[in-house]
Structures are given as C-alpha cells and as structure tokens.
C-alpha cells in the first residue's frame, strides 16, 4: 500500500494512450446515428479501432472535490482491471460476468477526465466536450445530484450512456430519469426508509426536528424523504431552512436552532458543507444541549467516510446512512478494498465504490449485448440482476434505472482504531425494506433511439 494517486495536471488531459493516430482520429470524429443501421452508425462508434474511450467527469474543485478525487482513483482502477492489469478486483467476484479482462469487446480501454467544478453548467460543458471532441462511448462521474441531472439530460440528447456516480437525489431516477442514465447509488427515499426506524428506536417517537438543507435538488428531496419518514413515526418538523451550496460559514443558520424549540438538528448537507455545518453545530454546544427534557441530537442522513475524516471528533455517535463501507466482509467488497488499498495506500470511499462498479457494469453490458450500440447496451442493463459487488444481490430496475440493494445505517465511531475506522455499521437494512413502486415517482425515461 505505497502507491498514491498523482493529482491530474490538467482539466481535460488524456491520461492513457496506446491507440495509433489513425484509431484516435476514428474515435474522435463523431458520427451521426442513422435509425435502423445500428451495427455501424451511432455516435462515437469505435468501429475497427483497437481501443475505446470512456469519459470520467468528476468534481476536481468545489465543495465535493474530495469525493471527486476518490472517484477518479476508482475509475482508473476499473480501467486497469478491464484491461487485464492488476489483480482484477471485482472481476473475480462479479456474477454473472461476461468480461474477459481484455478490455471491452476486445478493445483496450482508454479514458479522458473532466472537472465538473461541482457546477451543473461546467459539468455539462465538460461532458459535451468529451462526447464531441474526445469521442467517448460512455461517461460517468459526478458528486452532485444537480450535476447528475444536468449531464443525464445531455446524455439522452446526444445518445451516449451516462453511468451516474454519486447522486442521491430522488429526482435522478424520478422526474428527471432518462433512458440513457443509470444509477447504482441509493437515493434519499431509501435513506429515509432505512434510517427512520433506527431513529425512532434510538431517540423515541416524540421529537421536534429542525432541518438545514442544501438548496438544490438533492437537499430538497432528502429533506422531503427524511421529513416523511420521521413524521410518519410521530416526529414534528419545527422548521426547514435552505442554505446555499458551498456556504462555508453556517453560523448564521445554526444560531436560530438554539431557540427554535427543536431537540434534533438534521443536516441535509454533504461534502465540505457537512463538515463545516456539523463542526460548527458542535462548537455551538448543540450536542451538550438539553431541549424539551431530552438530550439534543444531530443526524446526518447521508454519511461518508471522507466527510467523517474532515469532521473529526464531531461525528462521534452521529447516525446516518451510507451506500457502502469498506469494512463490509463480502467477497466483492473485500476484493475491491484490497485492490484499491494496494494501488493507493488507503481504503476506498462509497463514492469510489459506486464509480468502480458502474464502470464494470457498463463494460459487462457491452459484452452481454455484443455491441457498443447504446440501445442494445441499455437493454442489457435494464432488469440486470447481479451479485458479488457489495450490498448483496442487486437489481438494476428497468422501469427507472435505479439499483436496489441493501442499505447501511452507520454511526460515527466513538473509538476508532485507525484514521479510516470512522463509521461503524449499525445495521444492514435489507433491500426489501427500502424498495418502492416506481410509479409513485412518475417521470418518463424517453426513447432508446435518439
């Protein structure tokens, strides 16, 4: 565990090469899809080229940059394994598996990277350049649901598959879902369904909650989901206040909480925003406060180890949910932790896990379909059931392109044994408890052919 990732030196550098100039020219020249001629004509068809190119569009700057850096590490590791290099990681555990360790459909995998800047406009522009200039056949990444929704729409418009990275807003696979977008990560509804019963058990059913919420699609739907889950238990929502993404200083938002009559603060923040808001809430003495005859509690519905590292002791004892944790003992999780640790010297985050898995799932779908033609790859992913990649048996639901798997309720570790042992798995909530009827969320996927 001694090799660490080198920071990318440019926003759009091509990190791997290997194809000849002629092949690059072929990949880099977008073609126009002609209905009914899918075997040859679709956007960025690699044709007879020896390689195929993927695009990894992550926040290298902004409030979610820590997650972006780990996502990029995972993407690079996935490419390595797809090309038959390294120990193979989850190619050794994924079931069913069509991948052969010789690239995708026999073509060596290359990639380009982009910086979303944690901004939707920048992310969309970066993804568009990847598709039009670099000729990517698929792109992935993100750490903001606003970004995911924006580039997922672009994917549909341009006919290039987008495998979402970290995006937790319900809307990604609800009203904003697209035929060309797929999400492996869980969503805010699932967090509420998993966390609600644990909150009732820990803190009782007579509670008054105050929400601080990031003011964009993810924050809105997480607030909605947690309110629905806790109010169903009997909790009262005292107030919900929206805060700008990347606010930095949250003291003006935390001060009113002290005299609000609430006895629980729910932080619908992520990344550096959560680190700052939680740290300041603890500094303001909320955790030592008594309200309504009860100990004041803080809840972080969407947790990550990277945020826990940033928040330090402030996270101890705090409950939340996570998509995956490196301490999971199943074969797939352990294979990924081993590969990632050998490559970079520390365990992967949940953001890294979902991006690694998404890359392998796309590649596997191409192998299954026997083509890069997007409509056939999409059909291979829709309804795909798999295992051996963490979280137990998982379904990529055809109707909304949302993955369904077990969800983890975690607690900030009171007695960590290392700088990475920060989240203790409190409960593995079975998939059946977080599933829902896709029809309750509406939205339309759109056509296969665009």
GROMACS .gro file of C-alpha atoms in nm:
model
  450
    1UNK     CA    1   0.000   0.000   0.000
    2UNK     CA    2   0.250   0.256  -0.104
    3UNK     CA    3   0.142   0.394  -0.438
    4UNK     CA    4  -0.064   0.712  -0.423
    5UNK     CA    5  -0.262   0.883  -0.696
    6UNK     CA    6  -0.095   1.167  -0.875
    7UNK     CA    7  -0.315   1.472  -0.899
    8UNK     CA    8  -0.432   1.527  -1.258
    9UNK     CA    9  -0.231   1.805  -1.415
   10UNK     CA   10  -0.495   1.940  -1.646
   11UNK     CA   11  -0.871   1.951  -1.663
   12UNK     CA   12  -0.902   1.752  -1.976
   13UNK     CA   13  -0.580   1.558  -2.005
   14UNK     CA   14  -0.587   1.221  -2.173
   15UNK     CA   15  -0.439   1.001  -1.905
   16UNK     CA   16  -0.382   0.691  -2.107
   17UNK     CA   17  -0.274   0.642  -2.461
   18UNK     CA   18  -0.197   0.341  -2.668
   19UNK     CA   19  -0.401   0.367  -2.981
   20UNK     CA   20  -0.239   0.484  -3.300
   21UNK     CA   21  -0.309   0.819  -3.457
   22UNK     CA   22  -0.543   0.664  -3.709
   23UNK     CA   23  -0.751   0.498  -3.440
   24UNK     CA   24  -0.770   0.818  -3.238
   25UNK     CA   25  -0.888   1.007  -3.541
   26UNK     CA   26  -1.157   0.749  -3.597
   27UNK     CA   27  -1.274   0.769  -3.236
   28UNK     CA   28  -1.253   1.145  -3.223
   29UNK     CA   29  -1.482   1.202  -3.519
   30UNK     CA   30  -1.843   1.183  -3.409
   31UNK     CA   31  -2.076   1.009  -3.647
   32UNK     CA   32  -2.446   1.064  -3.673
   33UNK     CA   33  -2.677   0.783  -3.573
   34UNK     CA   34  -2.892   0.656  -3.858
   35UNK     CA   35  -3.210   0.478  -3.749
   36UNK     CA   36  -3.201   0.109  -3.835
   37UNK     CA   37  -2.830   0.099  -3.913
   38UNK     CA   38  -2.712   0.042  -3.557
   39UNK     CA   39  -2.440  -0.210  -3.634
   40UNK     CA   40  -2.218   0.064  -3.777
   41UNK     CA   41  -2.366   0.408  -3.733
   42UNK     CA   42  -2.410   0.562  -3.393
   43UNK     CA   43  -2.236   0.843  -3.214
   44UNK     CA   44  -1.870   0.767  -3.142
   45UNK     CA   45  -1.890   0.414  -3.279
   46UNK     CA   46  -1.532   0.284  -3.233
   47UNK     CA   47  -1.568   0.070  -3.546
   48UNK     CA   48  -1.248  -0.122  -3.613
   49UNK     CA   49  -1.033   0.086  -3.378
   50UNK     CA   50  -0.816  -0.107  -3.134
   51UNK     CA   51  -0.934   0.098  -2.841
   52UNK     CA   52  -1.245   0.257  -2.696
   53UNK     CA   53  -1.259   0.568  -2.482
   54UNK     CA   54  -1.456   0.640  -2.162
   55UNK     CA   55  -1.508   0.982  -2.001
   56UNK     CA   56  -1.475   1.043  -1.628
   57UNK     CA   57  -1.630   1.375  -1.533
   58UNK     CA   58  -1.572   1.442  -1.161
   59UNK     CA   59  -1.551   1.743  -0.927
   60UNK     CA   60  -1.180   1.816  -0.906
   61UNK     CA   61  -1.264   2.152  -0.748
   62UNK     CA   62  -1.554   2.279  -0.537
   63UNK     CA   63  -1.740   2.155  -0.228
   64UNK     CA   64  -1.735   1.790  -0.338
   65UNK     CA   65  -1.373   1.773  -0.458
   66UNK     CA   66  -1.270   1.510  -0.200
   67UNK     CA   67  -1.531   1.270  -0.339
   68UNK     CA   68  -1.424   1.356  -0.693
   69UNK     CA   69  -1.062   1.266  -0.624
   70UNK     CA   70  -1.163   0.926  -0.488
   71UNK     CA   71  -1.400   0.867  -0.779
   72UNK     CA   72  -1.116   0.929  -1.021
   73UNK     CA   73  -0.893   0.682  -0.840
   74UNK     CA   74  -1.168   0.420  -0.870
   75UNK     CA   75  -1.223   0.487  -1.240
   76UNK     CA   76  -0.852   0.445  -1.309
   77UNK     CA   77  -0.853   0.117  -1.117
   78UNK     CA   78  -1.157  -0.007  -1.308
   79UNK     CA   79  -0.986   0.063  -1.641
   80UNK     CA   80  -0.679  -0.121  -1.521
   81UNK     CA   81  -0.885  -0.427  -1.433
   82UNK     CA   82  -1.087  -0.414  -1.754
   83UNK     CA   83  -0.762  -0.418  -1.949
   84UNK     CA   84  -0.640  -0.728  -1.764
   85UNK     CA   85  -0.389  -0.546  -1.546
   86UNK     CA   86  -0.352  -0.572  -1.168
   87UNK     CA   87  -0.529  -0.836  -0.962
   88UNK     CA   88  -0.865  -0.799  -1.136
   89UNK     CA   89  -1.056  -0.672  -0.831
   90UNK     CA   90  -1.428  -0.741  -0.862
   91UNK     CA   91  -1.384  -0.919  -1.193
   92UNK     CA   92  -1.305  -1.210  -0.962
   93UNK     CA   93  -1.634  -1.185  -0.772
   94UNK     CA   94  -1.896  -1.034  -1.004
   95UNK     CA   95  -2.179  -1.270  -1.102
   96UNK     CA   96  -2.289  -1.315  -1.374
   97UNK     CA   97  -1.975  -1.200  -1.551
   98UNK     CA   98  -1.920  -1.161  -1.925
   99UNK     CA   99  -1.596  -0.960  -1.901
  100UNK     CA  100  -1.275  -1.132  -2.010
  101UNK     CA  101  -1.005  -0.895  -1.886
  102UNK     CA  102  -0.916  -0.793  -2.242
  103UNK     CA  103  -1.081  -0.451  -2.248
  104UNK     CA  104  -1.437  -0.418  -2.373
  105UNK     CA  105  -1.533  -0.637  -2.669
  106UNK     CA  106  -1.162  -0.691  -2.725
  107UNK     CA  107  -1.079  -0.319  -2.742
  108UNK     CA  108  -0.834  -0.166  -2.497
  109UNK     CA  109  -0.998   0.088  -2.268
  110UNK     CA  110  -0.866   0.445  -2.260
  111UNK     CA  111  -1.012   0.743  -2.081
  112UNK     CA  112  -1.024   1.118  -2.052
  113UNK     CA  113  -1.111   1.324  -1.747
  114UNK     CA  114  -1.300   1.645  -1.684
  115UNK     CA  115  -1.366   1.880  -1.391
  116UNK     CA  116  -1.733   1.941  -1.313
  117UNK     CA  117  -1.631   2.208  -1.060
  118UNK     CA  118  -1.941   2.087  -0.865
  119UNK     CA  119  -2.140   2.310  -1.100
  120UNK     CA  120  -2.408   2.190  -1.342
  121UNK     CA  121  -2.314   2.425  -1.626
  122UNK     CA  122  -1.944   2.339  -1.605
  123UNK     CA  123  -2.022   1.968  -1.583
  124UNK     CA  124  -2.248   1.979  -1.888
  125UNK     CA  125  -1.989   2.172  -2.089
  126UNK     CA  126  -1.717   1.929  -1.989
  127UNK     CA  127  -1.930   1.625  -2.077
  128UNK     CA  128  -2.024   1.779  -2.412
  129UNK     CA  129  -1.658   1.828  -2.498
  130UNK     CA  130  -1.586   1.467  -2.404
  131UNK     CA  131  -1.858   1.346  -2.639
  132UNK     CA  132  -1.789   1.580  -2.931
  133UNK     CA  133  -1.410   1.623  -2.917
  134UNK     CA  134  -1.281   1.312  -2.740
  135UNK     CA  135  -1.534   1.066  -2.878
  136UNK     CA  136  -1.623   0.889  -2.553
  137UNK     CA  137  -1.859   0.593  -2.584
  138UNK     CA  138  -1.977   0.628  -2.222
  139UNK     CA  139  -1.918   0.883  -1.947
  140UNK     CA  140  -1.956   0.867  -1.572
  141UNK     CA  141  -1.886   1.061  -1.254
  142UNK     CA  142  -2.034   1.345  -1.053
  143UNK     CA  143  -2.084   1.403  -0.682
  144UNK     CA  144  -2.374   1.646  -0.701
  145UNK     CA  145  -2.725   1.549  -0.799
  146UNK     CA  146  -2.763   1.883  -0.975
  147UNK     CA  147  -2.470   1.782  -1.195
  148UNK     CA  148  -2.608   1.431  -1.245
  149UNK     CA  149  -2.947   1.559  -1.359
  150UNK     CA  150  -2.787   1.810  -1.597
  151UNK     CA  151  -2.548   1.570  -1.769
  152UNK     CA  152  -2.802   1.286  -1.771
  153UNK     CA  153  -3.024   1.506  -1.981
  154UNK     CA  154  -2.730   1.575  -2.211
  155UNK     CA  155  -2.666   1.201  -2.240
  156UNK     CA  156  -3.020   1.149  -2.364
  157UNK     CA  157  -2.992   1.436  -2.613
  158UNK     CA  158  -2.663   1.309  -2.757
  159UNK     CA  159  -2.724   0.934  -2.739
  160UNK     CA  160  -2.431   0.848  -2.513
  161UNK     CA  161  -2.480   0.637  -2.199
  162UNK     CA  162  -2.419   0.810  -1.863
  163UNK     CA  163  -2.344   0.585  -1.565
  164UNK     CA  164  -2.412   0.813  -1.268
  165UNK     CA  165  -2.150   0.845  -0.997
  166UNK     CA  166  -2.252   0.972  -0.657
  167UNK     CA  167  -2.602   1.119  -0.680
  168UNK     CA  168  -2.858   1.076  -0.401
  169UNK     CA  169  -3.149   1.300  -0.509
  170UNK     CA  170  -3.471   1.110  -0.570
  171UNK     CA  171  -3.519   1.314  -0.886
  172UNK     CA  172  -3.226   1.149  -1.066
  173UNK     CA  173  -3.439   0.839  -1.111
  174UNK     CA  174  -3.773   1.009  -1.051
  175UNK     CA  175  -3.899   1.305  -1.255
  176UNK     CA  176  -3.559   1.361  -1.420
  177UNK     CA  177  -3.484   1.000  -1.511
  178UNK     CA  178  -3.359   0.928  -1.863
  179UNK     CA  179  -3.323   0.619  -2.080
  180UNK     CA  180  -2.951   0.692  -2.121
  181UNK     CA  181  -2.886   0.742  -1.744
  182UNK     CA  182  -2.829   0.466  -1.484
  183UNK     CA  183  -2.781   0.497  -1.108
  184UNK     CA  184  -2.610   0.235  -0.890
  185UNK     CA  185  -2.606   0.464  -0.580
  186UNK     CA  186  -2.902   0.459  -0.340
  187UNK     CA  187  -3.133   0.758  -0.303
  188UNK     CA  188  -3.287   0.984  -0.040
  189UNK     CA  189  -3.608   0.782  -0.021
  190UNK     CA  190  -3.406   0.474   0.069
  191UNK     CA  191  -3.212   0.670   0.333
  192UNK     CA  192  -3.540   0.773   0.496
  193UNK     CA  193  -3.683   0.421   0.481
  194UNK     CA  194  -3.367   0.273   0.633
  195UNK     CA  195  -3.291   0.543   0.890
  196UNK     CA  196  -3.640   0.626   1.021
  197UNK     CA  197  -3.696   0.310   1.230
  198UNK     CA  198  -3.345   0.336   1.377
  199UNK     CA  199  -3.404   0.700   1.479
  200UNK     CA  200  -3.729   0.602   1.650
  201UNK     CA  201  -3.555   0.323   1.837
  202UNK     CA  202  -3.265   0.545   1.943
  203UNK     CA  203  -3.439   0.876   2.016
  204UNK     CA  204  -3.807   0.787   2.059
  205UNK     CA  205  -4.117   0.892   1.866
  206UNK     CA  206  -4.176   1.226   2.040
  207UNK     CA  207  -3.918   1.454   1.881
  208UNK     CA  208  -3.907   1.801   1.723
  209UNK     CA  209  -3.674   1.831   1.425
  210UNK     CA  210  -3.503   2.132   1.262
  211UNK     CA  211  -3.363   2.084   0.910
  212UNK     CA  212  -3.075   2.268   0.747
  213UNK     CA  213  -3.085   2.180   0.379
  214UNK     CA  214  -2.857   2.234   0.080
  215UNK     CA  215  -3.062   2.442  -0.162
  216UNK     CA  216  -3.071   2.224  -0.473
  217UNK     CA  217  -3.236   1.905  -0.596
  218UNK     CA  218  -3.050   1.669  -0.364
  219UNK     CA  219  -3.113   1.872  -0.048
  220UNK     CA  220  -3.479   1.922  -0.138
  221UNK     CA  221  -3.555   1.555  -0.189
  222UNK     CA  222  -3.351   1.441   0.109
  223UNK     CA  223  -3.535   1.688   0.332
  224UNK     CA  224  -3.865   1.564   0.187
  225UNK     CA  225  -3.774   1.198   0.239
  226UNK     CA  226  -3.645   1.237   0.595
  227UNK     CA  227  -3.942   1.454   0.693
  228UNK     CA  228  -4.182   1.195   0.552
  229UNK     CA  229  -4.004   0.913   0.734
  230UNK     CA  230  -3.975   1.089   1.072
  231UNK     CA  231  -4.321   1.250   1.067
  232UNK     CA  232  -4.466   0.906   0.998
  233UNK     CA  233  -4.302   0.800   1.325
  234UNK     CA  234  -4.462   1.088   1.513
  235UNK     CA  235  -4.185   1.349   1.494
  236UNK     CA  236  -4.279   1.714   1.439
  237UNK     CA  237  -4.086   1.926   1.190
  238UNK     CA  238  -4.024   2.263   1.358
  239UNK     CA  239  -3.859   2.435   1.062
  240UNK     CA  240  -3.666   2.363   0.743
  241UNK     CA  241  -3.413   2.624   0.629
  242UNK     CA  242  -3.237   2.621   0.292
  243UNK     CA  243  -2.863   2.703   0.271
  244UNK     CA  244  -2.658   2.774  -0.044
  245UNK     CA  245  -2.424   2.504  -0.178
  246UNK     CA  246  -2.070   2.584  -0.068
  247UNK     CA  247  -2.181   2.830   0.200
  248UNK     CA  248  -1.864   2.776   0.404
  249UNK     CA  249  -1.979   2.952   0.723
  250UNK     CA  250  -2.303   2.812   0.867
  251UNK     CA  251  -2.304   3.002   1.196
  252UNK     CA  252  -2.588   3.233   1.087
  253UNK     CA  253  -2.802   2.925   1.018
  254UNK     CA  254  -2.715   2.739   1.339
  255UNK     CA  255  -2.775   3.022   1.585
  256UNK     CA  256  -3.157   3.021   1.537
  257UNK     CA  257  -3.166   2.647   1.607
  258UNK     CA  258  -3.076   2.710   1.971
  259UNK     CA  259  -3.405   2.888   2.048
  260UNK     CA  260  -3.630   2.710   1.799
  261UNK     CA  261  -3.782   2.456   2.037
  262UNK     CA  262  -3.626   2.173   1.838
  263UNK     CA  263  -3.445   1.885   2.004
  264UNK     CA  264  -3.297   1.732   1.686
  265UNK     CA  265  -3.094   1.902   1.410
  266UNK     CA  266  -3.096   1.721   1.076
  267UNK     CA  267  -2.814   1.828   0.844
  268UNK     CA  268  -2.908   1.773   0.480
  269UNK     CA  269  -2.557   1.871   0.376
  270UNK     CA  270  -2.279   1.680   0.201
  271UNK     CA  271  -1.905   1.710   0.141
  272UNK     CA  272  -1.729   2.013   0.281
  273UNK     CA  273  -2.067   2.171   0.358
  274UNK     CA  274  -2.148   1.890   0.601
  275UNK     CA  275  -1.803   1.908   0.752
  276UNK     CA  276  -1.845   2.280   0.817
  277UNK     CA  277  -2.207   2.274   0.937
  278UNK     CA  278  -2.156   1.976   1.170
  279UNK     CA  279  -1.832   2.114   1.312
  280UNK     CA  280  -1.994   2.450   1.381
  281UNK     CA  281  -2.306   2.290   1.532
  282UNK     CA  282  -2.085   2.100   1.777
  283UNK     CA  283  -1.883   2.415   1.851
  284UNK     CA  284  -2.207   2.596   1.931
  285UNK     CA  285  -2.269   2.336   2.202
  286UNK     CA  286  -2.572   2.167   2.046
  287UNK     CA  287  -2.458   1.820   2.145
  288UNK     CA  288  -2.440   1.919   2.513
  289UNK     CA  289  -2.775   2.097   2.499
  290UNK     CA  290  -3.095   1.977   2.664
  291UNK     CA  291  -3.425   2.059   2.499
  292UNK     CA  292  -3.779   1.951   2.580
  293UNK     CA  293  -3.635   1.738   2.861
  294UNK     CA  294  -3.422   1.538   2.618
  295UNK     CA  295  -3.063   1.528   2.501
  296UNK     CA  296  -3.027   1.734   2.183
  297UNK     CA  297  -2.931   1.511   1.887
  298UNK     CA  298  -2.777   1.575   1.545
  299UNK     CA  299  -2.846   1.349   1.245
  300UNK     CA  300  -2.657   1.336   0.912
  301UNK     CA  301  -2.883   1.131   0.681
  302UNK     CA  302  -2.618   1.084   0.410
  303UNK     CA  303  -2.280   0.997   0.559
  304UNK     CA  304  -1.943   0.920   0.403
  305UNK     CA  305  -1.605   0.826   0.540
  306UNK     CA  306  -1.442   1.118   0.361
  307UNK     CA  307  -1.677   1.360   0.538
  308UNK     CA  308  -1.613   1.182   0.867
  309UNK     CA  309  -1.241   1.233   0.820
  310UNK     CA  310  -1.297   1.603   0.765
  311UNK     CA  311  -1.531   1.646   1.062
  312UNK     CA  312  -1.303   1.465   1.309
  313UNK     CA  313  -1.442   1.407   1.660
  314UNK     CA  314  -1.763   1.592   1.571
  315UNK     CA  315  -1.902   1.280   1.401
  316UNK     CA  316  -1.874   1.051   1.702
  317UNK     CA  317  -2.206   0.888   1.785
  318UNK     CA  318  -2.398   1.052   1.499
  319UNK     CA  319  -2.632   0.836   1.293
  320UNK     CA  320  -2.672   0.838   0.916
  321UNK     CA  321  -2.687   0.613   0.611
  322UNK     CA  322  -2.433   0.516   0.351
  323UNK     CA  323  -2.439   0.323   0.024
  324UNK     CA  324  -2.135   0.111   0.109
  325UNK     CA  325  -1.848   0.092   0.359
  326UNK     CA  326  -1.500  -0.053   0.323
  327UNK     CA  327  -1.549  -0.265   0.636
  328UNK     CA  328  -1.806  -0.490   0.464
  329UNK     CA  329  -1.696  -0.852   0.467
  330UNK     CA  330  -1.850  -0.991   0.148
  331UNK     CA  331  -1.607  -1.120  -0.114
  332UNK     CA  332  -1.672  -0.839  -0.363
  333UNK     CA  333  -1.618  -0.559  -0.112
  334UNK     CA  334  -1.302  -0.720   0.020
  335UNK     CA  335  -1.163  -0.772  -0.332
  336UNK     CA  336  -1.220  -0.404  -0.411
  337UNK     CA  337  -1.072  -0.284  -0.080
  338UNK     CA  338  -0.764  -0.499  -0.139
  339UNK     CA  339  -0.710  -0.373  -0.495
  340UNK     CA  340  -0.772  -0.010  -0.406
  341UNK     CA  341  -0.551  -0.031  -0.097
  342UNK     CA  342  -0.263  -0.184  -0.291
  343UNK     CA  343  -0.293   0.087  -0.554
  344UNK     CA  344  -0.336   0.394  -0.335
  345UNK     CA  345  -0.245   0.304   0.024
  346UNK     CA  346  -0.581   0.357   0.191
  347UNK     CA  347  -0.935   0.215   0.172
  348UNK     CA  348  -1.188   0.343  -0.084
  349UNK     CA  349  -1.490   0.561  -0.010
  350UNK     CA  350  -1.851   0.490  -0.106
  351UNK     CA  351  -1.808   0.733  -0.397
  352UNK     CA  352  -1.513   0.529  -0.524
  353UNK     CA  353  -1.709   0.206  -0.486
  354UNK     CA  354  -2.012   0.317  -0.684
  355UNK     CA  355  -1.799   0.461  -0.968
  356UNK     CA  356  -1.586   0.147  -0.992
  357UNK     CA  357  -1.897  -0.073  -1.000
  358UNK     CA  358  -2.069   0.147  -1.258
  359UNK     CA  359  -1.773   0.119  -1.495
  360UNK     CA  360  -1.767  -0.259  -1.472
  361UNK     CA  361  -2.145  -0.281  -1.514
  362UNK     CA  362  -2.135  -0.076  -1.834
  363UNK     CA  363  -1.850  -0.281  -1.976
  364UNK     CA  364  -2.022  -0.605  -1.883
  365UNK     CA  365  -2.343  -0.490  -2.054
  366UNK     CA  366  -2.150  -0.423  -2.377
  367UNK     CA  367  -2.009  -0.775  -2.362
  368UNK     CA  368  -2.354  -0.916  -2.300
  369UNK     CA  369  -2.504  -0.718  -2.585
  370UNK     CA  370  -2.210  -0.793  -2.815
  371UNK     CA  371  -2.204  -0.430  -2.928
  372UNK     CA  372  -2.144  -0.071  -2.816
  373UNK     CA  373  -2.470   0.034  -2.982
  374UNK     CA  374  -2.638   0.224  -2.694
  375UNK     CA  375  -2.997   0.092  -2.726
  376UNK     CA  376  -2.874  -0.268  -2.701
  377UNK     CA  377  -2.637  -0.186  -2.411
  378UNK     CA  378  -2.924  -0.013  -2.232
  379UNK     CA  379  -3.145  -0.319  -2.275
  380UNK     CA  380  -2.869  -0.536  -2.128
  381UNK     CA  381  -2.856  -0.314  -1.819
  382UNK     CA  382  -3.233  -0.285  -1.773
  383UNK     CA  383  -3.351  -0.552  -1.530
  384UNK     CA  384  -2.996  -0.686  -1.485
  385UNK     CA  385  -2.956  -0.879  -1.160
  386UNK     CA  386  -2.608  -0.927  -1.021
  387UNK     CA  387  -2.410  -1.011  -0.707
  388UNK     CA  388  -2.054  -1.011  -0.582
  389UNK     CA  389  -2.011  -0.631  -0.592
  390UNK     CA  390  -2.106  -0.543  -0.232
  391UNK     CA  391  -2.452  -0.492  -0.076
  392UNK     CA  392  -2.573  -0.841  -0.171
  393UNK     CA  393  -2.795  -0.934  -0.465
  394UNK     CA  394  -2.874  -0.620  -0.663
  395UNK     CA  395  -3.129  -0.532  -0.931
  396UNK     CA  396  -3.095  -0.257  -1.195
  397UNK     CA  397  -3.469  -0.190  -1.220
  398UNK     CA  398  -3.578  -0.150  -1.581
  399UNK     CA  399  -3.858   0.100  -1.516
  400UNK     CA  400  -3.648   0.379  -1.364
  401UNK     CA  401  -3.282   0.264  -1.390
  402UNK     CA  402  -3.245   0.264  -1.011
  403UNK     CA  403  -3.040  -0.007  -0.838
  404UNK     CA  404  -3.195  -0.183  -0.540
  405UNK     CA  405  -2.974  -0.342  -0.276
  406UNK     CA  406  -2.913  -0.344   0.099
  407UNK     CA  407  -2.857  -0.003   0.266
  408UNK     CA  408  -2.624   0.062   0.560
  409UNK     CA  409  -2.719   0.262   0.869
  410UNK     CA  410  -2.393   0.382   1.025
  411UNK     CA  411  -2.285   0.563   1.340
  412UNK     CA  412  -1.979   0.784   1.387
  413UNK     CA  413  -1.732   0.554   1.562
  414UNK     CA  414  -1.674   0.652   1.928
  415UNK     CA  415  -1.349   0.455   1.948
  416UNK     CA  416  -1.185   0.436   1.603
  417UNK     CA  417  -0.886   0.206   1.565
  418UNK     CA  418  -0.742   0.398   1.270
  419UNK     CA  419  -0.791   0.719   1.073
  420UNK     CA  420  -1.020   0.522   0.838
  421UNK     CA  421  -1.223   0.335   1.101
  422UNK     CA  422  -1.468   0.621   1.141
  423UNK     CA  423  -1.810   0.480   1.056
  424UNK     CA  424  -1.943   0.181   1.243
  425UNK     CA  425  -2.211  -0.019   1.063
  426UNK     CA  426  -2.512  -0.008   1.295
  427UNK     CA  427  -2.749  -0.207   1.079
  428UNK     CA  428  -2.761  -0.357   0.731
  429UNK     CA  429  -3.114  -0.276   0.618
  430UNK     CA  430  -3.242  -0.537   0.372
  431UNK     CA  431  -3.330  -0.433   0.020
  432UNK     CA  432  -3.694  -0.531   0.076
  433UNK     CA  433  -3.731  -0.252   0.339
  434UNK     CA  434  -3.621   0.027   0.103
  435UNK     CA  435  -3.791  -0.082  -0.219
  436UNK     CA  436  -4.086   0.116  -0.355
  437UNK     CA  437  -4.319   0.118  -0.653
  438UNK     CA  438  -4.154   0.319  -0.933
  439UNK     CA  439  -4.497   0.451  -1.034
  440UNK     CA  440  -4.521   0.674  -0.722
  441UNK     CA  441  -4.242   0.895  -0.858
  442UNK     CA  442  -4.357   0.942  -1.217
  443UNK     CA  443  -4.131   1.074  -1.492
  444UNK     CA  444  -4.054   0.926  -1.835
  445UNK     CA  445  -3.734   0.751  -1.942
  446UNK     CA  446  -3.761   0.858  -2.304
  447UNK     CA  447  -3.676   0.667  -2.623
  448UNK     CA  448  -3.399   0.414  -2.688
  449UNK     CA  449  -3.311   0.569  -3.022
  450UNK     CA  450  -3.227   0.938  -3.032
   0.00000   0.00000   0.00000
